[in-house]
Amino acid sequence: MVASDVASCTKCRLHETRTNTVFSRGNPEAKLCFIGEAPGADEDAQGIPFVGRAGQLLDKMIHAMGLDPDKDVYVCNIIKCRPPGNRRPEPDEVASCIPYLHEQIAQIDPKVIVALGNTSVGTLLGTKLGITKVRGSWKLYRGRIPVMPTYHPSYLLRSSPQQAEAKRQAWEDLQAVMKELGLARPARG
Ligand code: URA
């Protein structure tokens, strides 16, 4: 079972500094899967993905889609252990960890994946193009599952002159996801 393999994993250096491995949250039967980068401090402490500030925003976005974060979606990351100081995962760490995610996706078999931010998009789609270039247009994971690349919620939390526009674009991306899943469009909450 992939979750227990992850829990005892020592394939890369990140196991030395982790408190907990961080596998998933939500519903393994969900049609929609959100994939982020790697656990942060809150996730490492609790062993659950997206429980910090970025996670709170992600849940707000999921609610705005008219969905329940516990019942209607599955949430996980490219990397299952926290990189110290929240640095970007190193390529060899991604290479060690990614087979777990491939197996996870095979088991969940979602109808749609939302890839959050550069690491997720770059790893799932094998592109080096930045998120501002690729967001908003459908791609395919392994030639089969539609992937919508969009901004990572941490980026949307950062105050910048582009913040309002990025939020508007992220909402547009999620509306495209809702359309793909045949979901009614709720009023923006
Ligand atoms: N950022 C991520 O990419 N994943 C988490 O689980 C938390 C923050």
Coordinates of N, CA, C and O and ligand atoms in Angstrom, one line a residue:
M1 N 0.9 -1.2 0.0 CA 0.0 0.0 0.0 C 0.9 1.2 0.0 O 1.8 1.4 0.8
V2 N 0.6 2.1 -0.9 CA 1.5 3.3 -1.1 C 1.6 4.2 0.1 O 2.7 4.7 0.5
A3 N 0.5 4.4 0.9 CA 0.5 5.2 2.1 C 1.5 4.7 3.1 O 2.3 5.4 3.7
S4 N 1.5 3.4 3.3 CA 2.4 2.8 4.3 C 3.8 2.8 3.8 O 4.8 3.0 4.6
D5 N 4.0 2.6 2.5 CA 5.4 2.7 1.9 C 5.9 4.1 2.2 O 7.1 4.3 2.5
V6 N 5.1 5.1 2.0 CA 5.5 6.5 2.2 C 5.9 6.7 3.7 O 6.9 7.4 4.0
A7 N 5.0 6.2 4.5 CA 5.2 6.5 6.0 C 6.6 6.0 6.5 O 7.2 6.5 7.4
S8 N 7.1 4.9 5.8 CA 8.4 4.4 6.3 C 9.6 4.7 5.3 O 10.6 4.1 5.4
C9 N 9.3 5.6 4.4 CA 10.3 5.9 3.3 C 11.6 6.6 3.8 O 11.5 7.5 4.6
T10 N 12.7 6.1 3.3 CA 14.0 6.7 3.7 C 14.8 6.9 2.4 O 16.0 7.0 2.4
K11 N 14.1 7.1 1.2 CA 14.8 7.1 -0.1 C 15.6 8.4 -0.3 O 16.5 8.4 -1.1
C12 N 15.2 9.5 0.4 CA 16.0 10.7 0.2 C 16.3 11.4 1.5 O 15.7 11.0 2.6
R13 N 17.1 12.4 1.5 CA 17.5 13.0 2.8 C 16.4 13.7 3.6 O 16.6 13.9 4.8
L14 N 15.3 13.9 2.9 CA 14.2 14.6 3.6 C 13.6 13.8 4.8 O 13.0 14.4 5.7
H15 N 13.8 12.5 4.8 CA 13.3 11.7 5.9 C 14.0 12.0 7.2 O 13.5 11.9 8.3
E16 N 15.3 12.6 7.1 CA 16.0 12.8 8.3 C 15.5 14.0 9.1 O 15.7 14.1 10.3
T17 N 14.8 14.9 8.4 CA 14.4 16.2 9.1 C 12.9 16.2 9.3 O 12.3 17.2 9.9
R18 N 12.1 15.2 8.7 CA 10.7 15.3 8.8 C 10.2 15.0 10.2 O 10.8 14.2 10.9
T19 N 9.0 15.5 10.6 CA 8.3 15.0 11.7 C 7.3 13.9 11.3 O 7.2 12.9 11.9
N20 N 6.5 14.2 10.3 CA 5.6 13.3 9.7 C 5.7 13.3 8.2 O 6.0 14.3 7.6
T21 N 5.4 12.1 7.6 CA 5.2 12.1 6.1 C 3.8 12.7 5.9 O 2.9 12.7 6.8
V22 N 3.6 13.3 4.7 CA 2.3 13.9 4.4 C 1.7 13.3 3.2 O 2.2 13.5 2.1
F23 N 0.7 12.5 3.3 CA 0.2 11.7 2.1 C -0.9 12.3 1.4 O -0.8 12.7 0.2
S24 N -2.0 12.5 2.1 CA -3.2 13.1 1.3 C -4.3 13.5 2.3 O -4.2 13.2 3.5
R25 N -5.2 14.2 1.8 CA -6.5 14.4 2.6 C -7.6 14.5 1.6 O -7.4 14.6 0.3
G26 N -8.8 14.4 2.0 CA -10.0 14.4 1.2 C -10.5 13.0 0.9 O -10.2 12.0 1.6
N27 N -11.1 12.8 -0.3 CA -11.8 11.6 -0.6 C -11.1 10.8 -1.7 O -11.0 11.3 -2.9
P28 N -10.6 9.6 -1.5 CA -9.8 8.9 -2.5 C -10.7 8.5 -3.7 O -10.2 8.0 -4.7
E29 N -12.0 8.7 -3.5 CA -12.9 8.4 -4.7 C -13.3 9.6 -5.5 O -14.1 9.5 -6.4
A30 N -12.7 10.7 -5.1 CA -13.1 12.0 -5.7 C -12.7 12.0 -7.2 O -11.8 11.4 -7.6
K31 N -13.5 12.8 -8.0 CA -13.2 13.0 -9.4 C -12.2 14.0 -9.6 O -11.6 14.2 -10.7
L32 N -12.0 14.9 -8.6 CA -11.1 16.0 -8.7 C -9.9 16.0 -7.7 O -10.1 15.8 -6.5
C33 N -8.7 16.1 -8.3 CA -7.5 16.0 -7.4 C -6.7 17.3 -7.5 O -6.3 17.7 -8.7
F34 N -6.3 17.9 -6.4 CA -5.4 19.0 -6.4 C -4.0 18.5 -6.0 O -3.9 17.8 -5.0
I35 N -3.0 19.0 -6.7 CA -1.7 18.5 -6.4 C -0.8 19.8 -6.2 O -0.6 20.6 -7.1
G36 N -0.2 19.9 -5.0 CA 0.7 21.0 -4.6 C 2.1 20.6 -4.7 O 2.5 19.6 -5.4
E37 N 3.0 21.3 -4.0 CA 4.4 21.1 -4.1 C 4.9 20.2 -3.0 O 5.3 19.0 -3.3
A38 N 4.9 20.6 -1.8 CA 5.5 19.9 -0.7 C 5.0 20.4 0.6 O 4.5 21.5 0.7
P39 N 5.0 19.6 1.7 CA 4.5 20.0 2.9 C 5.3 21.2 3.5 O 6.5 21.3 3.3
G40 N 4.6 22.1 4.2 CA 5.3 23.2 5.0 C 5.4 22.8 6.4 O 5.1 21.6 6.8
A41 N 5.6 23.7 7.3 CA 5.8 23.4 8.7 C 4.5 22.9 9.3 O 4.5 21.9 10.1
D42 N 3.3 23.5 9.0 CA 2.1 23.0 9.6 C 1.7 21.6 9.1 O 1.3 20.8 9.9
E43 N 2.0 21.3 7.9 CA 1.7 20.0 7.3 C 2.6 19.0 7.9 O 2.2 17.8 8.2
D44 N 3.9 19.3 8.1 CA 4.9 18.4 8.7 C 4.5 18.1 10.1 O 4.6 16.9 10.6
A45 N 4.0 19.1 10.8 CA 3.6 18.9 12.2 C 2.3 18.0 12.3 O 2.2 17.1 13.2
Q46 N 1.4 18.1 11.4 CA 0.1 17.4 11.5 C 0.1 16.1 10.6 O -0.8 15.3 10.8
G47 N 1.0 16.0 9.6 CA 0.9 14.9 8.7 C -0.2 14.9 7.7 O -0.7 13.9 7.2
I48 N -0.7 16.2 7.5 CA -1.9 16.3 6.6 C -1.5 17.5 5.6 O -1.0 18.5 6.0
P49 N -1.8 17.3 4.3 CA -1.4 18.4 3.3 C -2.4 19.6 3.4 O -3.5 19.4 3.8
F50 N -1.8 20.7 3.1 CA -2.6 22.0 3.0 C -3.4 22.2 4.2 O -4.7 22.4 4.1
V51 N -2.8 22.3 5.4 CA -3.5 22.7 6.6 C -3.1 24.1 7.1 O -3.7 24.6 8.1
G52 N -2.1 24.7 6.5 CA -1.7 26.0 6.9 C -2.5 27.1 6.2 O -3.6 26.9 5.7
R53 N -1.9 28.3 6.1 CA -2.5 29.4 5.4 C -2.9 29.1 4.0 O -4.0 29.5 3.5
A54 N -2.0 28.5 3.2 CA -2.2 28.2 1.8 C -3.4 27.2 1.7 O -4.2 27.3 0.8
G55 N -3.4 26.3 2.7 CA -4.5 25.3 2.7 C -5.9 25.9 3.0 O -6.9 25.5 2.4
Q56 N -5.8 26.9 3.9 CA -7.1 27.6 4.2 C -7.6 28.3 2.9 O -8.8 28.3 2.6
L57 N -6.7 28.9 2.1 CA -7.1 29.6 0.9 C -7.6 28.5 -0.1 O -8.6 28.7 -0.8
L58 N -6.9 27.4 -0.2 CA -7.3 26.3 -1.1 C -8.7 25.9 -0.8 O -9.5 25.7 -1.6
D59 N -9.0 25.7 0.5 CA -10.4 25.3 0.9 C -11.4 26.3 0.5 O -12.5 26.0 0.1
K60 N -11.0 27.6 0.7 CA -11.9 28.7 0.2 C -12.3 28.5 -1.3 O -13.4 28.7 -1.7
M61 N -11.2 28.3 -2.0 CA -11.4 28.1 -3.5 C -12.3 26.9 -3.8 O -13.1 27.0 -4.7
I62 N -12.1 25.8 -3.0 CA -12.9 24.6 -3.3 C -14.3 24.9 -2.9 O -15.3 24.5 -3.6
H63 N -14.5 25.6 -1.8 CA -15.9 26.0 -1.4 C -16.5 26.9 -2.5 O -17.7 26.7 -2.8
A64 N -15.7 27.8 -3.0 CA -16.3 28.7 -4.0 C -16.7 27.9 -5.3 O -17.6 28.4 -6.0
M65 N -16.1 26.8 -5.5 CA -16.5 25.9 -6.6 C -17.8 25.2 -6.3 O -18.3 24.4 -7.1
G66 N -18.3 25.3 -5.1 CA -19.5 24.6 -4.6 C -19.2 23.2 -4.2 O -20.1 22.4 -4.1
L67 N -18.0 23.0 -3.8 CA -17.5 21.6 -3.4 C -17.1 21.6 -1.9 O -16.8 22.6 -1.3
D68 N -17.1 20.4 -1.4 CA -16.8 20.1 0.0 C -15.3 19.6 0.0 O -15.1 18.5 -0.6
P69 N -14.4 20.2 0.7 CA -13.0 19.8 0.7 C -12.8 18.3 1.2 O -11.9 17.7 0.8
D70 N -13.7 17.9 2.1 CA -13.6 16.6 2.7 C -14.2 15.5 1.7 O -13.7 14.4 1.7
K71 N -15.3 15.8 1.1 CA -16.0 14.8 0.3 C -15.8 14.8 -1.2 O -15.9 13.8 -1.8
D72 N -15.5 16.0 -1.7 CA -15.6 16.1 -3.2 C -14.2 16.2 -3.9 O -14.1 16.2 -5.1
V73 N -13.1 16.3 -3.1 CA -11.8 16.4 -3.7 C -10.8 15.6 -3.0 O -11.0 15.2 -1.8
Y74 N -9.7 15.4 -3.7 CA -8.5 14.7 -3.1 C -7.4 15.6 -3.2 O -7.2 16.2 -4.2
V75 N -6.6 15.8 -2.1 CA -5.5 16.8 -2.1 C -4.2 16.1 -1.7 O -4.1 15.3 -0.7
C76 N -3.1 16.3 -2.5 CA -1.8 15.7 -2.2 C -0.7 16.6 -2.7 O -1.0 17.7 -3.3
N77 N 0.5 16.2 -2.6 CA 1.7 16.9 -3.1 C 2.6 16.1 -3.9 O 2.6 14.9 -3.9
I78 N 3.5 16.8 -4.6 CA 4.5 16.1 -5.4 C 5.5 15.4 -4.4 O 5.9 14.3 -4.6
I79 N 5.8 16.1 -3.3 CA 6.8 15.6 -2.4 C 6.1 15.3 -1.0 O 5.2 16.1 -0.6
K80 N 6.4 14.2 -0.4 CA 5.7 13.8 0.8 C 6.4 14.2 2.1 O 5.8 14.0 3.2
C81 N 7.6 14.8 2.1 CA 8.2 15.2 3.3 C 8.6 16.7 3.2 O 9.0 17.1 2.1
R82 N 8.6 17.4 4.3 CA 8.9 18.8 4.2 C 10.4 19.1 3.9 O 11.3 18.7 4.6
P83 N 10.6 19.9 2.9 CA 12.0 20.4 2.7 C 12.3 21.4 3.7 O 11.5 22.3 4.0
P84 N 13.5 21.3 4.4 CA 13.8 22.2 5.5 C 13.7 23.7 5.1 O 14.2 24.0 4.0
G85 N 13.1 24.5 6.0 CA 13.0 25.9 5.7 C 12.1 26.2 4.5 O 12.1 27.3 4.0
N86 N 11.3 25.3 4.1 CA 10.4 25.4 3.0 C 11.1 25.7 1.7 O 10.5 26.4 0.8
R87 N 12.3 25.3 1.5 CA 13.0 25.5 0.2 C 12.3 24.7 -0.8 O 11.5 23.7 -0.5
R88 N 12.5 25.0 -2.1 CA 12.0 24.2 -3.2 C 12.6 22.8 -3.1 O 13.8 22.6 -2.8
P89 N 11.9 21.8 -3.4 CA 12.5 20.4 -3.5 C 13.6 20.3 -4.5 O 13.4 20.9 -5.6
E90 N 14.6 19.6 -4.2 CA 15.7 19.4 -5.2 C 15.3 18.3 -6.2 O 14.5 17.4 -5.9
P91 N 15.8 18.4 -7.4 CA 15.5 17.4 -8.5 C 15.6 16.0 -8.0 O 14.8 15.1 -8.3
D92 N 16.7 15.7 -7.2 CA 16.8 14.2 -6.8 C 15.8 13.8 -5.8 O 15.4 12.7 -5.7
E93 N 15.3 14.8 -5.0 CA 14.2 14.5 -4.1 C 12.9 14.2 -4.8 O 12.2 13.3 -4.5
V94 N 12.7 15.1 -5.8 CA 11.5 14.8 -6.7 C 11.5 13.5 -7.3 O 10.6 12.7 -7.3
A95 N 12.7 13.2 -7.9 CA 12.9 11.9 -8.6 C 12.7 10.7 -7.6 O 12.1 9.7 -8.0
S96 N 13.1 10.8 -6.4 CA 12.9 9.7 -5.4 C 11.4 9.5 -5.1 O 10.9 8.4 -4.9
C97 N 10.7 10.7 -5.0 CA 9.4 10.7 -4.4 C 8.3 10.5 -5.5 O 7.2 10.0 -5.1
I98 N 8.6 10.8 -6.7 CA 7.5 10.9 -7.7 C 6.8 9.5 -8.0 O 5.6 9.5 -8.3
P99 N 7.5 8.4 -7.9 CA 6.8 7.1 -8.1 C 5.6 7.0 -7.2 O 4.6 6.4 -7.5
Y100 N 5.7 7.5 -5.9 CA 4.6 7.4 -5.0 C 3.3 8.2 -5.6 O 2.2 7.7 -5.5
L101 N 3.6 9.3 -6.1 CA 2.5 10.1 -6.7 C 1.9 9.4 -7.9 O 0.6 9.4 -8.0
H102 N 2.7 8.9 -8.7 CA 2.2 8.2 -9.9 C 1.3 7.0 -9.5 O 0.2 6.8 -10.0
E103 N 1.7 6.3 -8.4 CA 0.9 5.2 -7.9 C -0.4 5.7 -7.3 O -1.5 5.2 -7.5
Q104 N -0.3 6.8 -6.5 CA -1.4 7.5 -5.9 C -2.5 7.9 -7.0 O -3.7 7.6 -6.8
I105 N -2.0 8.5 -8.0 CA -2.9 9.0 -9.1 C -3.6 7.8 -9.8 O -4.8 7.8 -10.1
A106 N -2.8 6.7 -10.0 CA -3.4 5.5 -10.6 C -4.5 4.9 -9.7 O -5.5 4.5 -10.2
Q107 N -4.3 5.0 -8.4 CA -5.4 4.4 -7.5 C -6.6 5.3 -7.5 O -7.7 4.9 -7.5
I108 N -6.4 6.6 -7.4 CA -7.5 7.6 -7.3 C -8.2 7.7 -8.6 O -9.4 7.8 -8.7
D109 N -7.5 7.6 -9.7 CA -8.0 7.7 -11.1 C -9.0 8.9 -11.2 O -10.1 8.7 -11.6
P110 N -8.5 10.1 -10.9 CA -9.4 11.3 -11.0 C -9.8 11.6 -12.4 O -9.1 11.2 -13.4
K111 N -10.9 12.3 -12.6 CA -11.3 12.8 -13.9 C -10.5 14.0 -14.3 O -10.3 14.3 -15.5
V112 N -10.1 14.8 -13.3 CA -9.4 16.1 -13.6 C -8.4 16.3 -12.5 O -8.7 16.0 -11.3
I113 N -7.2 16.8 -12.9 CA -6.2 17.2 -11.9 C -6.0 18.7 -12.0 O -5.9 19.2 -13.1
V114 N -5.9 19.4 -10.8 CA -5.5 20.8 -10.8 C -4.0 20.8 -10.3 O -3.8 20.3 -9.1
A115 N -3.1 21.2 -11.1 CA -1.7 21.3 -10.7 C -1.4 22.7 -10.1 O -1.6 23.7 -10.9
L116 N -1.0 22.8 -8.9 CA -0.9 24.1 -8.2 C 0.6 24.6 -8.2 O 1.4 24.0 -7.5
G117 N 0.9 25.5 -9.0 CA 2.2 26.2 -9.0 C 3.3 25.4 -9.9 O 3.0 24.4 -10.4
N118 N 4.5 26.1 -9.9 CA 5.5 25.6 -10.8 C 6.0 24.2 -10.6 O 6.2 23.5 -11.6
T119 N 6.3 23.8 -9.4 CA 6.8 22.5 -9.1 C 5.9 21.4 -9.5 O 6.2 20.4 -10.2
S120 N 4.6 21.6 -9.2 CA 3.6 20.6 -9.5 C 3.4 20.5 -11.1 O 3.4 19.4 -11.7
V121 N 3.3 21.7 -11.7 CA 3.1 21.7 -13.1 C 4.3 21.2 -13.9 O 4.2 20.3 -14.8
G122 N 5.5 21.6 -13.5 CA 6.7 21.2 -14.1 C 6.9 19.7 -14.0 O 7.3 19.0 -14.9
T123 N 6.6 19.2 -12.8 CA 6.8 17.7 -12.6 C 5.8 16.9 -13.3 O 6.1 15.9 -13.9
L124 N 4.5 17.3 -13.2 CA 3.5 16.4 -13.8 C 3.5 16.5 -15.3 O 3.2 15.5 -15.9
L125 N 3.9 17.6 -15.8 CA 3.8 17.8 -17.3 C 5.1 17.8 -18.0 O 5.2 17.9 -19.2
G126 N 6.2 17.8 -17.2 CA 7.5 17.8 -17.8 C 7.8 19.1 -18.6 O 8.5 19.0 -19.6
T127 N 7.3 20.2 -18.1 CA 7.5 21.4 -18.8 C 8.4 22.3 -17.9 O 8.4 22.3 -16.7
K128 N 9.2 23.1 -18.6 CA 10.1 24.1 -17.9 C 9.4 25.5 -18.0 O 9.9 26.5 -17.4
L129 N 8.3 25.6 -18.7 CA 7.6 26.9 -18.9 C 7.1 27.3 -17.5 O 6.6 26.5 -16.8
G130 N 7.1 28.6 -17.2 CA 6.6 29.1 -15.9 C 5.1 29.1 -15.9 O 4.4 29.0 -16.9
I131 N 4.6 29.1 -14.6 CA 3.2 29.0 -14.4 C 2.4 30.1 -15.1 O 1.3 29.9 -15.6
T132 N 3.0 31.3 -15.2 CA 2.2 32.4 -15.9 C 2.0 32.1 -17.4 O 1.0 32.5 -18.0
K133 N 2.9 31.3 -18.0 CA 2.7 30.9 -19.4 C 1.8 29.8 -19.6 O 1.0 29.7 -20.5
V134 N 1.8 28.8 -18.6 CA 1.0 27.6 -18.9 C -0.4 27.6 -18.2 O -1.2 26.8 -18.6
R135 N -0.6 28.4 -17.2 CA -1.8 28.4 -16.5 C -3.0 28.6 -17.5 O -2.9 29.3 -18.5
G136 N -4.1 28.0 -17.1 CA -5.3 28.3 -17.8 C -5.6 27.5 -19.1 O -6.6 27.5 -19.7
S137 N -4.6 26.7 -19.5 CA -4.8 25.8 -20.7 C -4.7 24.4 -20.3 O -3.7 24.0 -19.7
W138 N -5.6 23.6 -20.8 CA -5.6 22.2 -20.5 C -4.4 21.4 -21.1 O -4.0 21.7 -22.2
K139 N -3.8 20.6 -20.2 CA -2.8 19.7 -20.7 C -3.2 18.3 -20.3 O -4.2 18.1 -19.6
L140 N -2.4 17.2 -20.6 CA -2.7 15.9 -20.3 C -1.6 15.3 -19.4 O -0.4 15.4 -19.7
Y141 N -2.0 14.6 -18.3 CA -1.1 13.8 -17.5 C -1.0 12.4 -18.2 O -2.0 11.8 -18.3
R142 N 0.2 12.0 -18.5 CA 0.4 10.7 -19.1 C -0.5 10.4 -20.3 O -1.0 9.3 -20.5
G143 N -0.8 11.5 -21.0 CA -1.7 11.4 -22.2 C -3.1 11.0 -22.0 O -3.8 10.6 -22.9
R144 N -3.5 11.1 -20.7 CA -4.8 10.5 -20.3 C -5.7 11.4 -19.5 O -6.9 11.6 -19.8
I145 N -5.2 12.0 -18.4 CA -6.0 12.7 -17.4 C -5.8 14.2 -17.7 O -4.7 14.7 -17.6
P146 N -6.9 15.0 -17.9 CA -6.8 16.4 -18.1 C -6.2 17.1 -16.9 O -6.7 16.8 -15.7
V147 N -5.3 18.0 -17.1 CA -4.7 18.7 -16.0 C -4.9 20.2 -16.3 O -4.6 20.7 -17.4
M148 N -5.4 20.9 -15.3 CA -5.5 22.4 -15.4 C -4.3 23.0 -14.5 O -4.4 22.8 -13.3
P149 N -3.3 23.6 -15.1 CA -2.3 24.3 -14.3 C -2.8 25.6 -13.8 O -3.4 26.4 -14.6
T150 N -2.6 25.9 -12.5 CA -3.0 27.2 -12.0 C -2.0 27.7 -10.9 O -1.1 26.9 -10.6
Y151 N -2.2 28.9 -10.4 CA -1.3 29.4 -9.4 C -1.4 28.6 -8.1 O -2.5 28.1 -7.7
H152 N -0.3 28.5 -7.4 CA -0.3 27.9 -6.1 C -1.0 28.9 -5.1 O -0.7 30.1 -5.2
P153 N -1.8 28.4 -4.2 CA -2.4 29.4 -3.2 C -1.4 30.2 -2.5 O -1.7 31.4 -2.1
S154 N -0.2 29.7 -2.2 CA 0.8 30.6 -1.5 C 1.1 31.8 -2.3 O 1.4 32.9 -1.8
Y155 N 1.2 31.6 -3.6 CA 1.5 32.8 -4.5 C 0.3 33.8 -4.5 O 0.5 35.0 -4.4
L156 N -0.9 33.2 -4.4 CA -2.1 34.1 -4.3 C -2.2 34.9 -3.0 O -2.8 35.9 -2.9
L157 N -1.5 34.4 -2.0 CA -1.5 35.0 -0.7 C -0.5 36.2 -0.6 O -0.6 37.1 0.2
R158 N 0.5 36.1 -1.5 CA 1.6 37.1 -1.4 C 1.1 38.4 -2.0 O 0.5 38.5 -3.1
S159 N 1.2 39.5 -1.2 CA 0.7 40.8 -1.8 C 1.7 41.3 -2.8 O 2.9 41.4 -2.6
S160 N 1.2 41.6 -4.0 CA 2.0 42.1 -5.1 C 1.0 42.9 -6.0 O -0.2 42.7 -5.9
P161 N 1.6 43.7 -6.9 CA 0.7 44.4 -7.8 C -0.1 43.4 -8.7 O -1.2 43.8 -9.2
Q162 N 0.4 42.2 -8.9 CA -0.3 41.3 -9.7 C -1.4 40.4 -9.0 O -2.1 39.6 -9.6
Q163 N -1.4 40.6 -7.7 CA -2.2 39.7 -6.9 C -3.7 39.6 -7.3 O -4.2 38.5 -7.5
A164 N -4.3 40.7 -7.5 CA -5.8 40.7 -7.8 C -6.0 40.0 -9.2 O -6.9 39.2 -9.3
E165 N -5.1 40.3 -10.1 CA -5.3 39.7 -11.4 C -5.0 38.2 -11.4 O -5.7 37.4 -12.0
A166 N -4.0 37.8 -10.6 CA -3.7 36.4 -10.4 C -4.9 35.6 -9.8 O -5.2 34.5 -10.2
K167 N -5.5 36.3 -8.8 CA -6.7 35.6 -8.2 C -7.8 35.5 -9.2 O -8.5 34.5 -9.2
R168 N -8.0 36.5 -10.0 CA -9.1 36.5 -11.0 C -8.8 35.3 -12.0 O -9.7 34.6 -12.4
Q169 N -7.5 35.2 -12.4 CA -7.1 34.2 -13.4 C -7.3 32.8 -12.7 O -7.8 31.8 -13.4
A170 N -7.0 32.6 -11.5 CA -7.1 31.3 -10.8 C -8.6 30.9 -10.7 O -8.9 29.8 -11.0
W171 N -9.4 31.9 -10.5 CA -10.9 31.6 -10.4 C -11.4 31.2 -11.8 O -12.2 30.3 -12.0
E172 N -10.8 31.9 -12.9 CA -11.2 31.5 -14.2 C -10.8 30.0 -14.5 O -11.5 29.3 -15.1
D173 N -9.6 29.7 -14.0 CA -9.1 28.3 -14.2 C -10.0 27.3 -13.5 O -10.3 26.2 -14.1
L174 N -10.4 27.6 -12.3 CA -11.3 26.7 -11.6 C -12.7 26.6 -12.2 O -13.3 25.5 -12.2
Q175 N -13.1 27.7 -12.8 CA -14.4 27.6 -13.5 C -14.3 26.7 -14.7 O -15.2 26.0 -15.0
A176 N -13.1 26.7 -15.4 CA -12.9 25.8 -16.5 C -13.0 24.3 -16.0 O -13.5 23.4 -16.7
V177 N -12.4 24.1 -14.8 CA -12.4 22.8 -14.2 C -13.9 22.4 -13.9 O -14.3 21.2 -14.2
M178 N -14.7 23.3 -13.4 CA -16.0 23.0 -13.1 C -16.8 22.6 -14.3 O -17.6 21.7 -14.4
K179 N -16.5 23.3 -15.4 CA -17.2 23.1 -16.7 C -16.8 21.7 -17.2 O -17.7 20.9 -17.6
E180 N -15.5 21.4 -17.1 CA -15.1 20.0 -17.5 C -15.7 18.9 -16.7 O -16.0 17.8 -17.3
L181 N -16.0 19.2 -15.4 CA -16.6 18.2 -14.6 C -18.2 18.2 -14.7 O -18.8 17.5 -14.0
G182 N -18.7 19.2 -15.4 CA -20.1 19.3 -15.6 C -20.8 19.8 -14.3 O -22.0 19.5 -14.0
L183 N -20.1 20.7 -13.6 CA -20.6 21.2 -12.4 C -21.3 22.6 -12.6 O -20.8 23.4 -13.5
A184 N -22.4 22.8 -11.9 CA -23.1 24.1 -12.0 C -22.1 25.2 -11.5 O -21.4 25.0 -10.6
R185 N -22.2 26.4 -12.1 CA -21.4 27.5 -11.7 C -22.1 28.3 -10.6 O -23.1 28.9 -10.8
P186 N -21.5 28.2 -9.3 CA -22.1 29.0 -8.2 C -21.7 30.4 -8.3 O -20.7 30.8 -9.0
A187 N -22.5 31.3 -7.7 CA -22.2 32.7 -7.6 C -20.9 32.8 -6.8 O -20.6 32.0 -5.9
R188 N -20.0 33.7 -7.1 CA -18.7 33.8 -6.4 C -18.9 34.2 -5.0 O -19.6 35.2 -4.7
G189 N -18.4 33.4 -4.0 CA -18.7 33.6 -2.6 C -17.6 34.5 -2.0 O -16.7 34.9 -2.6
Ligands
URA1 N1 2.1 24.0 0.1 C1 2.0 22.9 -0.6 O1 2.4 22.8 -1.8 N2 1.6 21.8 -0.1 C2 1.1 21.8 1.2 O2 0.7 20.7 1.6 C3 1.2 23.0 1.9 C4 1.7 24.1 1.3

